[in-house]
Short mmCIF file of N, CA and C and ligand atoms in Angstrom, two decimals:
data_model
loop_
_atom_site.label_atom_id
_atom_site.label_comp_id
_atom_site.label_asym_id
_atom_site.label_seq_id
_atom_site.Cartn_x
_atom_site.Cartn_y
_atom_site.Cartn_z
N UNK B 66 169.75 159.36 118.70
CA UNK B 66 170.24 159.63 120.05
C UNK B 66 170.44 158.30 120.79
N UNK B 67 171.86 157.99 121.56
CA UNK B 67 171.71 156.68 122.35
C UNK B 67 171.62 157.22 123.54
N UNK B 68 170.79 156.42 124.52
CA UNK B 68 170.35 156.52 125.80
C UNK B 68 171.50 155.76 126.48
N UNK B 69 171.72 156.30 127.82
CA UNK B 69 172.55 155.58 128.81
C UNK B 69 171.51 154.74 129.42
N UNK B 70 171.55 153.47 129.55
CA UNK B 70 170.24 152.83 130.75
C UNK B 70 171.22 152.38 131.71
N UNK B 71 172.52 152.52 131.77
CA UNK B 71 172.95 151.91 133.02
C UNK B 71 172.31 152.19 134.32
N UNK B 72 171.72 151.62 135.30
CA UNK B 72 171.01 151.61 136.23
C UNK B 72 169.31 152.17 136.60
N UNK B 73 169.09 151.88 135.25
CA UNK B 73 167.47 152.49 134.73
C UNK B 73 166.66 150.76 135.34
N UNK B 74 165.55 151.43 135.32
CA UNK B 74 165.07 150.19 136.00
C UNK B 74 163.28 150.90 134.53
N UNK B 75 162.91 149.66 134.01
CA UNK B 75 161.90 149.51 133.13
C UNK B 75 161.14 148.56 133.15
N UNK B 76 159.94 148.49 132.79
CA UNK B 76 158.53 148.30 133.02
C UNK B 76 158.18 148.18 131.27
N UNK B 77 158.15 146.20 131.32
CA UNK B 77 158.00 146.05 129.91
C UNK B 77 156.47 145.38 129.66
N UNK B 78 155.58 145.84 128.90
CA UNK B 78 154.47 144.86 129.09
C UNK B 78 154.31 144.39 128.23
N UNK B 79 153.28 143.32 128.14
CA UNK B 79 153.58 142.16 127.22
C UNK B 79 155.01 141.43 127.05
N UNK B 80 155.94 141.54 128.16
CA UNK B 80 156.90 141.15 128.43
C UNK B 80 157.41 139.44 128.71
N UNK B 81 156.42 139.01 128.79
CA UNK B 81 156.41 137.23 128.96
C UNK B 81 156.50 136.91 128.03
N UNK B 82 156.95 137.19 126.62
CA UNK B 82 157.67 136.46 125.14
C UNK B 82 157.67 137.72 124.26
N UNK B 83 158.05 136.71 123.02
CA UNK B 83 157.51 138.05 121.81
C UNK B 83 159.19 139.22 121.54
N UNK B 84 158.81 140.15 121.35
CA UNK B 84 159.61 141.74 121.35
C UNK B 84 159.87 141.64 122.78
N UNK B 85 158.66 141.75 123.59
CA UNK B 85 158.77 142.44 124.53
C UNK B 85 159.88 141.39 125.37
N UNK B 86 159.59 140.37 125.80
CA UNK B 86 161.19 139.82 126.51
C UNK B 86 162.31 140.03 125.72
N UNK B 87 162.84 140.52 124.39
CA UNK B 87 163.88 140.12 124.26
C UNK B 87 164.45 141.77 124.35
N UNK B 88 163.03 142.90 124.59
CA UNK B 88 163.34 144.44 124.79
C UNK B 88 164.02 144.18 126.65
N UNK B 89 163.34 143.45 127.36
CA UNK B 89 163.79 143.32 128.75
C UNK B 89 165.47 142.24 128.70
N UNK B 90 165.66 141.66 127.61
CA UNK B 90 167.36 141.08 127.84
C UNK B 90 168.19 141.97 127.30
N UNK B 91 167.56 142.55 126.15
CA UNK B 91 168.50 143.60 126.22
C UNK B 91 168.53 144.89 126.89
N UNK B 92 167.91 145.25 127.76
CA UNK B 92 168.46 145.82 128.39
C UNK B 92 169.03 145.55 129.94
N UNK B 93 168.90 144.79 130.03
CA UNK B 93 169.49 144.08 130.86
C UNK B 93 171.20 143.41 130.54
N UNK B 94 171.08 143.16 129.42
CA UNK B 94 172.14 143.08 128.81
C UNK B 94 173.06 144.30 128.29
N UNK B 95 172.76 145.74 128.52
CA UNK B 95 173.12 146.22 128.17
C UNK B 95 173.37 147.69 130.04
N UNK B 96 173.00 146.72 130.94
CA UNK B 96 173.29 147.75 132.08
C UNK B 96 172.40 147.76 133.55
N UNK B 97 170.76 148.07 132.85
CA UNK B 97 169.84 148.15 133.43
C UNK B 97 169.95 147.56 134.78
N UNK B 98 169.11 148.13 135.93
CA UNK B 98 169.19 147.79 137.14
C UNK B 98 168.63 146.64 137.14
N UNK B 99 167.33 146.78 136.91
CA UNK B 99 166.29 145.90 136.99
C UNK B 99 164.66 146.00 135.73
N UNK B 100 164.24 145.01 135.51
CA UNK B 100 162.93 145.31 134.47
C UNK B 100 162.07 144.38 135.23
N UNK B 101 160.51 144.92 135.07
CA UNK B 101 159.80 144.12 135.15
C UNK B 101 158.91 143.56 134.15
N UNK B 102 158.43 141.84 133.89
CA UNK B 102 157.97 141.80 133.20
C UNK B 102 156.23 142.13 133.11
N UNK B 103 155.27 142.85 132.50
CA UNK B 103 154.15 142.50 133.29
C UNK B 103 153.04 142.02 131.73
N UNK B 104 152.18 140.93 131.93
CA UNK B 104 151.46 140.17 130.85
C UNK B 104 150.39 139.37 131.18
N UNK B 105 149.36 139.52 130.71
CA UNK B 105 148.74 138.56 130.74
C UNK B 105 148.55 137.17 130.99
N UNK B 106 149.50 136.72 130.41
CA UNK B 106 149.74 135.25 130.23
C UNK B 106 150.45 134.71 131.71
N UNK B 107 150.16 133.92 132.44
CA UNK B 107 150.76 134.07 133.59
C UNK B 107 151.99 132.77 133.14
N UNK B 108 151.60 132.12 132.45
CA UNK B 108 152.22 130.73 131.69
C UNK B 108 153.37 131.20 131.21
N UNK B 109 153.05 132.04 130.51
CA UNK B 109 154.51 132.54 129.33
C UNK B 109 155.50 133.22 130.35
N UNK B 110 154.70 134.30 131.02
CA UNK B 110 155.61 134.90 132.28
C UNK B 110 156.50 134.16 133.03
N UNK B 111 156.21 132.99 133.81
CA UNK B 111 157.26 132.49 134.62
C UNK B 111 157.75 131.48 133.83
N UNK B 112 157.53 131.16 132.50
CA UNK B 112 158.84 130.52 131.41
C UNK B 112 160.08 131.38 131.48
N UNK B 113 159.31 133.09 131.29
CA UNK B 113 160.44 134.10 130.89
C UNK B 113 161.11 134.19 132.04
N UNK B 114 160.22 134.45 133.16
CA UNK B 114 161.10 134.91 134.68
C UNK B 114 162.33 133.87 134.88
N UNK B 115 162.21 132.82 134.61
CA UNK B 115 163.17 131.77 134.99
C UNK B 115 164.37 131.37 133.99
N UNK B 116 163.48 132.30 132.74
CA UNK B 116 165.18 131.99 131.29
C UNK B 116 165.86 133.46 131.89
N UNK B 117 165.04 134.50 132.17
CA UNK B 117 165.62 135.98 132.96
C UNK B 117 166.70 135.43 134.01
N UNK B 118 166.04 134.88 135.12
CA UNK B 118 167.07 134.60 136.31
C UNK B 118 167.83 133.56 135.65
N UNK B 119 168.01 132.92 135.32
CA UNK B 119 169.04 132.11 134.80
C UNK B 119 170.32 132.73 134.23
N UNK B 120 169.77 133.32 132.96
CA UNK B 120 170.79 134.73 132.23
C UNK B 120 171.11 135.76 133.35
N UNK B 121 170.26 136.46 133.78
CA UNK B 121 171.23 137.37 134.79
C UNK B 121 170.97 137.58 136.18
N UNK B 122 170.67 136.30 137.08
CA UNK B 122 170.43 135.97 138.25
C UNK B 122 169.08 136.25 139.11
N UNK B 123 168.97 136.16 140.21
CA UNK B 123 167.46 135.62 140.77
C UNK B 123 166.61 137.84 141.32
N UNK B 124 168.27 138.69 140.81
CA UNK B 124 167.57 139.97 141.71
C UNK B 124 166.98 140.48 140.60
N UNK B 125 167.01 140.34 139.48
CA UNK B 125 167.49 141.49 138.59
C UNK B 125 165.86 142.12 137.60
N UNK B 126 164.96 140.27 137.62
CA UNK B 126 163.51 140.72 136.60
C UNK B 126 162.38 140.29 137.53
N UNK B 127 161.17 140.82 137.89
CA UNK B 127 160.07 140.31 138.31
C UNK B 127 158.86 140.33 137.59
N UNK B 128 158.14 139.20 137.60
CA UNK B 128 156.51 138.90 136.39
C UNK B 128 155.70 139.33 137.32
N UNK B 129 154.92 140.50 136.58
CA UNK B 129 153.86 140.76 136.98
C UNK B 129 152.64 140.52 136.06
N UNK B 130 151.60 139.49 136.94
CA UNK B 130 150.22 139.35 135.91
C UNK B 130 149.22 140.61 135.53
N UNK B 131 149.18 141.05 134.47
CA UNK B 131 148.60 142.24 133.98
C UNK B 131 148.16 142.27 132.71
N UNK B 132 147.18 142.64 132.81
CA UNK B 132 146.36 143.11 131.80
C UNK B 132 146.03 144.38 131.38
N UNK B 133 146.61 144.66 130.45
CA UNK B 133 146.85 146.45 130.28
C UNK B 133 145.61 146.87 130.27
N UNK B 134 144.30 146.67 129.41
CA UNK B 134 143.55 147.16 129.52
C UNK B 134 142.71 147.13 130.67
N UNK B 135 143.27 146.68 132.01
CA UNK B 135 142.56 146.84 133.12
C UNK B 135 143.48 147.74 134.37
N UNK B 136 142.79 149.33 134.52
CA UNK B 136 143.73 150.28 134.93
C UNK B 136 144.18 149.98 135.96
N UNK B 137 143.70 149.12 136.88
CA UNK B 137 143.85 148.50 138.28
C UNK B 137 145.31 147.77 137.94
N UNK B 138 145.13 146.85 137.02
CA UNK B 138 146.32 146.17 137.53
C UNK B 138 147.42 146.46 136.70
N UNK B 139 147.48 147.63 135.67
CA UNK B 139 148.03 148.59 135.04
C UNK B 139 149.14 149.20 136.10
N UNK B 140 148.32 149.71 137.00
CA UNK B 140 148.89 150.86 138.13
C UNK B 140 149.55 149.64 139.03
N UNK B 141 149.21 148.38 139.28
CA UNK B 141 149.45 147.71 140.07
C UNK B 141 151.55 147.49 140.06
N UNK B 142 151.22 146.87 138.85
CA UNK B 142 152.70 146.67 138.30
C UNK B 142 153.69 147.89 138.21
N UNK B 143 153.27 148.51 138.08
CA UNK B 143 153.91 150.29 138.48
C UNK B 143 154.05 150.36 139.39
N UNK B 144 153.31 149.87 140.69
CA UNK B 144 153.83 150.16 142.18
C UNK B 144 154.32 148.45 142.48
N UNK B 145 154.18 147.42 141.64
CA UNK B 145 155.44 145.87 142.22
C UNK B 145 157.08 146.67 141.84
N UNK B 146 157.05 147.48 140.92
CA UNK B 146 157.88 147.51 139.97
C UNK B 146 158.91 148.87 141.39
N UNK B 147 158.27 149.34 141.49
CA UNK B 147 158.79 150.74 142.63
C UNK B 147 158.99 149.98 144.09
N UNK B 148 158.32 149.13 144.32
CA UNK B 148 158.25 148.31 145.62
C UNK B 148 159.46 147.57 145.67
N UNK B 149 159.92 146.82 144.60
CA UNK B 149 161.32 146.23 144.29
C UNK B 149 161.67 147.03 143.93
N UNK B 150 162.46 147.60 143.03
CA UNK B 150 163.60 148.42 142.40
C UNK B 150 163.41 149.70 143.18
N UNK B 151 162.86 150.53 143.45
CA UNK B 151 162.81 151.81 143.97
C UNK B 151 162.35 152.69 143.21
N UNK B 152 161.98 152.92 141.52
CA UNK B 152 161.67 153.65 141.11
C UNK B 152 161.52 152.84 139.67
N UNK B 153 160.79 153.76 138.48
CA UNK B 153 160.50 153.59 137.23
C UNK B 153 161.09 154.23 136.45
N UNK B 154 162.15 153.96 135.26
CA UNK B 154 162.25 155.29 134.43
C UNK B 154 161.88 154.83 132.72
N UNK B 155 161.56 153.61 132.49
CA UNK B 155 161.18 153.21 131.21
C UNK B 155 160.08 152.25 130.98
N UNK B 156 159.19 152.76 130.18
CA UNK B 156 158.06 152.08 130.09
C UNK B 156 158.08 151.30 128.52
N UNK B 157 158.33 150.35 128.70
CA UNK B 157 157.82 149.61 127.19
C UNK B 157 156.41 149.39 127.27
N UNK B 158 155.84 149.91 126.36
CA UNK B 158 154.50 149.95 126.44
C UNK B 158 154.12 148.82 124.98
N UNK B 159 154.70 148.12 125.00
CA UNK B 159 154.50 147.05 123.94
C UNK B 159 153.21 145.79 123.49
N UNK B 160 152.39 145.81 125.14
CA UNK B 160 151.80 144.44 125.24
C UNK B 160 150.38 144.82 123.68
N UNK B 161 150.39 143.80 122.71
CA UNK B 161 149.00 144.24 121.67
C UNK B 161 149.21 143.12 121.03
N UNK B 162 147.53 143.31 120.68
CA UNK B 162 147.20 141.93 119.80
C UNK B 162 147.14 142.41 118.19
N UNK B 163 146.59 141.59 117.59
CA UNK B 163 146.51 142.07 116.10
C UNK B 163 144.95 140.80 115.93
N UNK B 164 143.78 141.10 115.89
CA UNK B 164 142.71 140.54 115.55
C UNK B 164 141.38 141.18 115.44
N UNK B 165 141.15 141.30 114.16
CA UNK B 165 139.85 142.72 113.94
C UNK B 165 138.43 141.75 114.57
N UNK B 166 138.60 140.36 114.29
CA UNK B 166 137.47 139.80 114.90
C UNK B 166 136.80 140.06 116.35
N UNK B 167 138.05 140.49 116.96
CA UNK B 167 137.78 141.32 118.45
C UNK B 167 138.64 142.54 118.60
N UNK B 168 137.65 143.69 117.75
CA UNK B 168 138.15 144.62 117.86
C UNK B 168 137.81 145.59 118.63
N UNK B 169 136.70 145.15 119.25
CA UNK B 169 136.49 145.84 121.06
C UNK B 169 137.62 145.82 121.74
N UNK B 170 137.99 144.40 121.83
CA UNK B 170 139.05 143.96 122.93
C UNK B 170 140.03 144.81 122.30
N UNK B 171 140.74 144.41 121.05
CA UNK B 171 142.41 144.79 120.06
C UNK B 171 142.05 146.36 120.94
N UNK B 172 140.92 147.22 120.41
CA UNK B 172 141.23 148.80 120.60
C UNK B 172 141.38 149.15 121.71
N UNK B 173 140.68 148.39 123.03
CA UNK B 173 141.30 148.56 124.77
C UNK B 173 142.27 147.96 124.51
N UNK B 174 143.22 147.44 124.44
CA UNK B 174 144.49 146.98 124.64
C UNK B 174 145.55 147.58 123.83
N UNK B 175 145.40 148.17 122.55
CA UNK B 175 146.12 148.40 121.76
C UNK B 175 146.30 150.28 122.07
N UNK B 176 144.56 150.74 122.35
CA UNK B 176 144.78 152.11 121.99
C UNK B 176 144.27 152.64 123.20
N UNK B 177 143.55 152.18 123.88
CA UNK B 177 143.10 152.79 125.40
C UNK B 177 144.18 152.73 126.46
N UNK B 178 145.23 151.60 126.53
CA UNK B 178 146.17 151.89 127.22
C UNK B 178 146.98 152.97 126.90
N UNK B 179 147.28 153.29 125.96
CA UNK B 179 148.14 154.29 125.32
C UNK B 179 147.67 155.90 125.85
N UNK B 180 146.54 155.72 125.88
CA UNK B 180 145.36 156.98 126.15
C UNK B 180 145.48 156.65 127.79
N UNK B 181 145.29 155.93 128.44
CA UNK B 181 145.63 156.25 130.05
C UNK B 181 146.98 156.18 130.35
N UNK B 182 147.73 155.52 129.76
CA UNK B 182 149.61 156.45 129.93
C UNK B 182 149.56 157.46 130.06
N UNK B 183 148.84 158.22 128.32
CA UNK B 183 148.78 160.00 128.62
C UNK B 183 148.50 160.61 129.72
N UNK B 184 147.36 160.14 130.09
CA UNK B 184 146.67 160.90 131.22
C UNK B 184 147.69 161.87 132.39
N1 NAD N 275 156.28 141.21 115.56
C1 NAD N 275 156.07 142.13 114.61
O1 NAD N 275 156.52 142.03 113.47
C2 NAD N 275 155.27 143.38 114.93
C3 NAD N 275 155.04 144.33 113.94
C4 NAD N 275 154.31 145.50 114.26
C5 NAD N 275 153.83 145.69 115.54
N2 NAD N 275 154.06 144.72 116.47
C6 NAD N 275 153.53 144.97 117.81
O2 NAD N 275 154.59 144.82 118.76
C7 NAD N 275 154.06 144.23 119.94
C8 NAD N 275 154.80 142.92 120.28
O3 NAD N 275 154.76 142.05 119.15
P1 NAD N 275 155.10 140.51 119.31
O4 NAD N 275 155.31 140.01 117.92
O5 NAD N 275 156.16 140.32 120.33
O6 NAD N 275 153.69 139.97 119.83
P2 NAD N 275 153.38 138.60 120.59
O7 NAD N 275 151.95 138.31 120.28
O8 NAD N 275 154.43 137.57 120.31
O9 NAD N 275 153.52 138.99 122.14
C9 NAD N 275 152.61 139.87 122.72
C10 NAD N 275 152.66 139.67 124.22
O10 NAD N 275 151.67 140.55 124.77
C11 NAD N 275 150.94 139.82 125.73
N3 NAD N 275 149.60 140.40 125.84
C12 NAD N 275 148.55 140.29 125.01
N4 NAD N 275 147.50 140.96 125.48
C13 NAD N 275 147.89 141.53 126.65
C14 NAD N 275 147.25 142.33 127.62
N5 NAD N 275 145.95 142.68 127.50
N6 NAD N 275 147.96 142.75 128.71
C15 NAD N 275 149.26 142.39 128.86
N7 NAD N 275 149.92 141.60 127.99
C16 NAD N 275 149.24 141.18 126.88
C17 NAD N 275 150.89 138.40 125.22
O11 NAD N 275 150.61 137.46 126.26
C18 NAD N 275 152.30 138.25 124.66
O12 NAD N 275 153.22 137.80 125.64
C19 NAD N 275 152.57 144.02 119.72
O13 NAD N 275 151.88 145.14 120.24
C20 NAD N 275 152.47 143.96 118.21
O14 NAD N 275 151.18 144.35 117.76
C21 NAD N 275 154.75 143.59 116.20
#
């Protein structure tokens, strides 16, 4: 099935490099109103925010610092993301690590966010 995203506005996390920025150029590249990026990394984020506005100008992506496995600022970026654009309709739910040495941390980030999406 292809999706129309012309004027969809999405919510990519782990969006400051990786998959996840190049899931936010393309769709952006392909219509989208607006995406936000939201990540951890506050470093990697405004590398991306500024190769974003460059490619498709200063309205179009905003970095939000987030840490998925913390529901606070989970929900936070969900309401930067509605506060600018006006609404949400796509969630890349992408942001995960891969390291069994911290597999407390990997399973909140990887599988507990996934489980408070559901909710
Ligand atoms: N690249 C692959 O071949 C591949 C294969 C299978 C699955 N995946 C999964 O796809 C996703 C993206 O892969 P990638 O290769 O771009 O990974 P990556 O490590 O290059 O990028 C992951 C991004 O997530 C961010 N991040 C990490 N923890 C976070 C947290 N708690 N909250 C918010 N952001 C966080 C990082 O800062 C980084 O920007 C990951 O979940 C990965 O496990 C990737």
């Amino acid at each position: 099935m292809v999706f129309n995203i012309q004027g969809k506005v999405a919510l990519v996390t782990g969006g400051g490099s990786g998959l996840g920025l190049e899931y936010a150029k393309i769709l952006l590249r392909n219509g989208a109103k607006g995406v936000t990026l939201a990540d951890i990394d506050s470093g990697l984020g405004n590398v991306a925010l500024s190769q974003m506005n460059k490619e498709f100008g200063p309205d179009k992506t905003i970095f939000v610092t987030t840490d998925v496995s913390n529901i606070k600022q989970f929900e936070d970026a969900f309401r930067k993301t509605i506060e600018t654009f006006g609404y949400v309709d796509i969630l890349i739910n992408n942001a995960g690590i891969l390291n069994d040495g911290i597999w407390e941390k990997e399973i909140s980030i990887n599988v507990v966010r996934i489980h408070s999406k559901c909710k």
